[in-house]
Coordinates of C-alpha atoms in Angstrom, one line a residue:
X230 CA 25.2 -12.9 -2.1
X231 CA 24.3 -14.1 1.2
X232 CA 20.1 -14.3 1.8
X233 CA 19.8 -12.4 5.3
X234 CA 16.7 -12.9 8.0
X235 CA 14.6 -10.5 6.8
X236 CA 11.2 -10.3 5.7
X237 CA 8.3 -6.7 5.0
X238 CA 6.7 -6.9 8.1
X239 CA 4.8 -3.9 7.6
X240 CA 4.1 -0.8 5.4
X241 CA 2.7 2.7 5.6
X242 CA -0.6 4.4 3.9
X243 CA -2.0 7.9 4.4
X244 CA -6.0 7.8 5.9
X245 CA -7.9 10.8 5.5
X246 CA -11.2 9.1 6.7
X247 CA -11.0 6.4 9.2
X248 CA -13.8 5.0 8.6
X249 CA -14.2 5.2 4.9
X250 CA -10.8 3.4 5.1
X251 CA -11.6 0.8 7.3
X252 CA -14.5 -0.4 4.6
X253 CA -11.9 -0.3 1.7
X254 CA -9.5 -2.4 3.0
X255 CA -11.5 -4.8 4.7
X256 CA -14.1 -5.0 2.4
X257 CA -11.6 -4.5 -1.1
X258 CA -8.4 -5.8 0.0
X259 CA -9.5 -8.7 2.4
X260 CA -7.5 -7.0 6.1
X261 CA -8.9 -7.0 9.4
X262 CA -8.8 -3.4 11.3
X263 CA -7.3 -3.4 14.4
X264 CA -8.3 -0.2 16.1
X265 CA -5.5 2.0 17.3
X266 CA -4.5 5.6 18.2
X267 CA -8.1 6.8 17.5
X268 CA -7.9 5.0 13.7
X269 CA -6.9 1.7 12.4
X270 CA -4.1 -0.4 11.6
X271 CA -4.9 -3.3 8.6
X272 CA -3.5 -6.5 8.4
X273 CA -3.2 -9.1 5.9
X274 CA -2.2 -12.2 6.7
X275 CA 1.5 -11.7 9.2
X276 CA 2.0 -8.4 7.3
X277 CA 0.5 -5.1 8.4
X278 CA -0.4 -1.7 6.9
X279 CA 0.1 0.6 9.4
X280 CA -1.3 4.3 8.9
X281 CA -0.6 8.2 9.1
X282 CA -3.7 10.8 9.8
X283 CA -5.9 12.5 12.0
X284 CA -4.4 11.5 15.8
X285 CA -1.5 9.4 14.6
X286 CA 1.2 10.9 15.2
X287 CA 4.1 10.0 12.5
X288 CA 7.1 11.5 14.9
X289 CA 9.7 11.1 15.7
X290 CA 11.0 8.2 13.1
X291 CA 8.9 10.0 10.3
X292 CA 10.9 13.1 8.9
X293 CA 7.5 13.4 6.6
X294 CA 4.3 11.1 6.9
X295 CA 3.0 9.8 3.8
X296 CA 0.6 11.9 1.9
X297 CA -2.5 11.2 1.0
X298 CA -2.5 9.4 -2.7
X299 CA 1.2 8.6 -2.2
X300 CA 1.2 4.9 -1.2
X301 CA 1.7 2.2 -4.5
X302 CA 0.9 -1.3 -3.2
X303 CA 0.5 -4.4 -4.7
X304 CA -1.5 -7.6 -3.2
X305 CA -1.2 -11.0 -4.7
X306 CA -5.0 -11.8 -5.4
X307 CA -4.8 -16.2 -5.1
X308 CA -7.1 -17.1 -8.3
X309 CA -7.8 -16.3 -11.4
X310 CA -7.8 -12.6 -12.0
X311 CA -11.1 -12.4 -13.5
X312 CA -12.1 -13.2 -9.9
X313 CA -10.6 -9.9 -8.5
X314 CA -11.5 -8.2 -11.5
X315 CA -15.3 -9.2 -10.7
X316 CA -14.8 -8.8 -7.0
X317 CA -13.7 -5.0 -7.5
X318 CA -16.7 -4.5 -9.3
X319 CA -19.0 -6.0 -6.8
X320 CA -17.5 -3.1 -4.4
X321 CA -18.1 -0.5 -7.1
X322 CA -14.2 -0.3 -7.4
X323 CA -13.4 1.8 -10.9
X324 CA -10.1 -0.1 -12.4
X325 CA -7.9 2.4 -13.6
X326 CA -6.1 -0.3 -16.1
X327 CA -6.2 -4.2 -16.4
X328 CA -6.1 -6.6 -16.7
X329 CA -2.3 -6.4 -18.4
X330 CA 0.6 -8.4 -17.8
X331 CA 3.3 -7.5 -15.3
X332 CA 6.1 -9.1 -13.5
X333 CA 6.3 -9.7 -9.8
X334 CA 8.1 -11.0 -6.7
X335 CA 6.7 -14.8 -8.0
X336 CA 7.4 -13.9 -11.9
X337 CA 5.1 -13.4 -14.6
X338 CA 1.4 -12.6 -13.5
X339 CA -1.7 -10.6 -14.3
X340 CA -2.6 -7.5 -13.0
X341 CA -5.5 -4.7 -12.2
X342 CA -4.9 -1.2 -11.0
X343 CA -7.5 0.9 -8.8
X344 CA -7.0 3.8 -6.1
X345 CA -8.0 3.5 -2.5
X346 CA -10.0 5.7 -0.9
X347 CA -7.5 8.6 -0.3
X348 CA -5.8 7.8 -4.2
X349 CA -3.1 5.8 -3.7
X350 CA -2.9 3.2 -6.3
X351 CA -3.8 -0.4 -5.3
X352 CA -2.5 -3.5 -7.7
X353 CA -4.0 -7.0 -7.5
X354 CA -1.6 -9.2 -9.6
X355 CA -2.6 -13.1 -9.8
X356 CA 0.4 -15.7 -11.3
X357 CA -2.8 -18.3 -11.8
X358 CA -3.2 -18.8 -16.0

């Protein structure tokens, strides 16, 4: 099969709190909020999360916006992952499960599990040792 010219540019999260979420996923996940719409947009890197709640309007692409506590996401953490498990306690993060071996888009790795601020679950999976 043919590789075609795509890449994820960007995926969606429910927010509930704007500002409860802009502290998770700056503070947790390492993104920079860029302010939009009366909330926030997070980006990692050259790949965005965009978001649905209060003043965002999902319409007209959305048939449904994401719920709260719907969103599964995964972000490669680049180290050891005894360093994201100790970072996620340094935020008061509870880990739900981890760290236990999973496979990813790189292969085998190591992963932790954890729920944002509106219960979506969150994965940091490291393929260092």
């Amino acid at each position: 099969m043919a590789s075609l010219p795509t890449s994820l540019d960007h995926c969606v999260i429910h927010v509930s709190d704007w500002e409860r979420a802009r502290k998770f996923y700056v503070d947790v996940i390492g993104c920079e909020a860029i302010s939009r719409q009366g909330g926030y947009m997070f980006r990692l890197g050259d790949r965005q999360l965009n978001c649905h709640g209060k003043g965002v309007t999902a319409e007209p692409v959305a048939r449904l916006p994401v719920q709260p506590g719907n969103s599964d996401l995964c972000f490669r953490w680049d180290g050891p992952i005894v360093g994201a498990v100790a970072h996620l306690k340094e935020q008061s993060v509870h880990i739900e499960l981890g760290p236990v071996r999973r496979f990813g888009a790189q292969g085998d790795g190591t992963s932790v599990y954890f729920r944002d601020p509106d219960g979506s679950l969150m994965e940091f999976i490291s393929y260092h040792g």
